[in-house]
Amino acid sequence: MGAKTKAAIVTVQKFAKGNLTWILQAALYLEGYNPGSIDSIFGKGTESALSKFQEGKKITADK
């Protein structure tokens, strides 16, 4: 990946709120990983679903 692509990457972090979190929650749900409420808030349900998704896809979790 190039420098412009790296600069454009957005990380959605715990407790984040907004459209990107909503999109993440919806994508997790569609992939079969229930984040709980699809409410645009990155809480425990979203964190758990994301962790399970990463584990299931053999993706190293961010720290």
C-alpha positions as MATLAB code, in Angstrom:
seq = 'MGAKTKAAIVTVQKFAKGNLTWILQAALYLEGYNPGSIDSIFGKGTESALSKFQEGKKITADK';
ca = [
       0.000    0.000    0.000;
       1.205    3.477   -0.757;
       1.638    6.527    1.442;
      -1.673    8.115    0.360;
      -3.592    4.931    1.147;
      -1.944    4.624    4.574;
      -2.749    8.267    5.330;
      -6.419    7.719    4.424;
      -6.967    4.716    6.727;
      -9.335    5.364    9.607;
      -9.261    3.272   12.791;
     -12.546    2.864   14.649;
     -11.748    2.665   18.348;
     -13.679    1.588   21.425;
     -16.236    4.199   22.521;
     -16.221    5.789   19.037;
     -19.594    7.114   17.875;
     -20.819    7.873   14.395;
     -21.363    6.629   10.878;
     -18.198    4.523   10.627;
     -19.134    2.662   13.791;
     -22.649    2.110   12.439;
     -21.197    0.729    9.179;
     -18.856   -1.555   11.158;
     -21.746   -2.838   13.274;
     -23.906   -3.479   10.199;
     -21.051   -5.262    8.400;
     -20.368   -7.467   11.427;
     -24.058   -8.331   11.675;
     -24.256   -9.209    7.977;
     -21.226  -11.488    8.398;
     -22.985  -13.342   11.237;
     -21.270  -11.627   14.191;
     -23.993   -9.931   16.236;
     -22.760   -6.653   17.761;
     -25.968   -6.186   19.742;
     -27.646   -2.860   19.079;
     -26.705   -1.238   15.787;
     -26.611    2.168   17.442;
     -23.412    3.840   16.151;
     -21.680    3.382   19.516;
     -18.607    1.119   19.754;
     -19.375   -0.612   23.030;
     -18.849   -4.065   24.509;
     -21.132   -5.821   22.009;
     -19.299   -4.362   19.028;
     -15.934   -5.113   20.607;
     -16.934   -8.731   21.245;
     -18.327   -9.228   17.726;
     -15.239   -7.662   16.163;
     -12.949   -9.861   18.235;
     -14.859  -12.987   17.178;
     -14.785  -11.849   13.536;
     -11.032  -11.265   13.640;
     -10.473  -14.631   15.305;
     -12.721  -16.408   12.805;
     -10.929  -14.819    9.842;
      -7.465  -15.338   11.369;
      -6.857  -11.588   11.507;
      -4.465  -10.294   14.157;
      -6.419   -8.056   16.527;
      -5.311   -4.468   17.005;
      -4.045   -3.592   20.453;
];
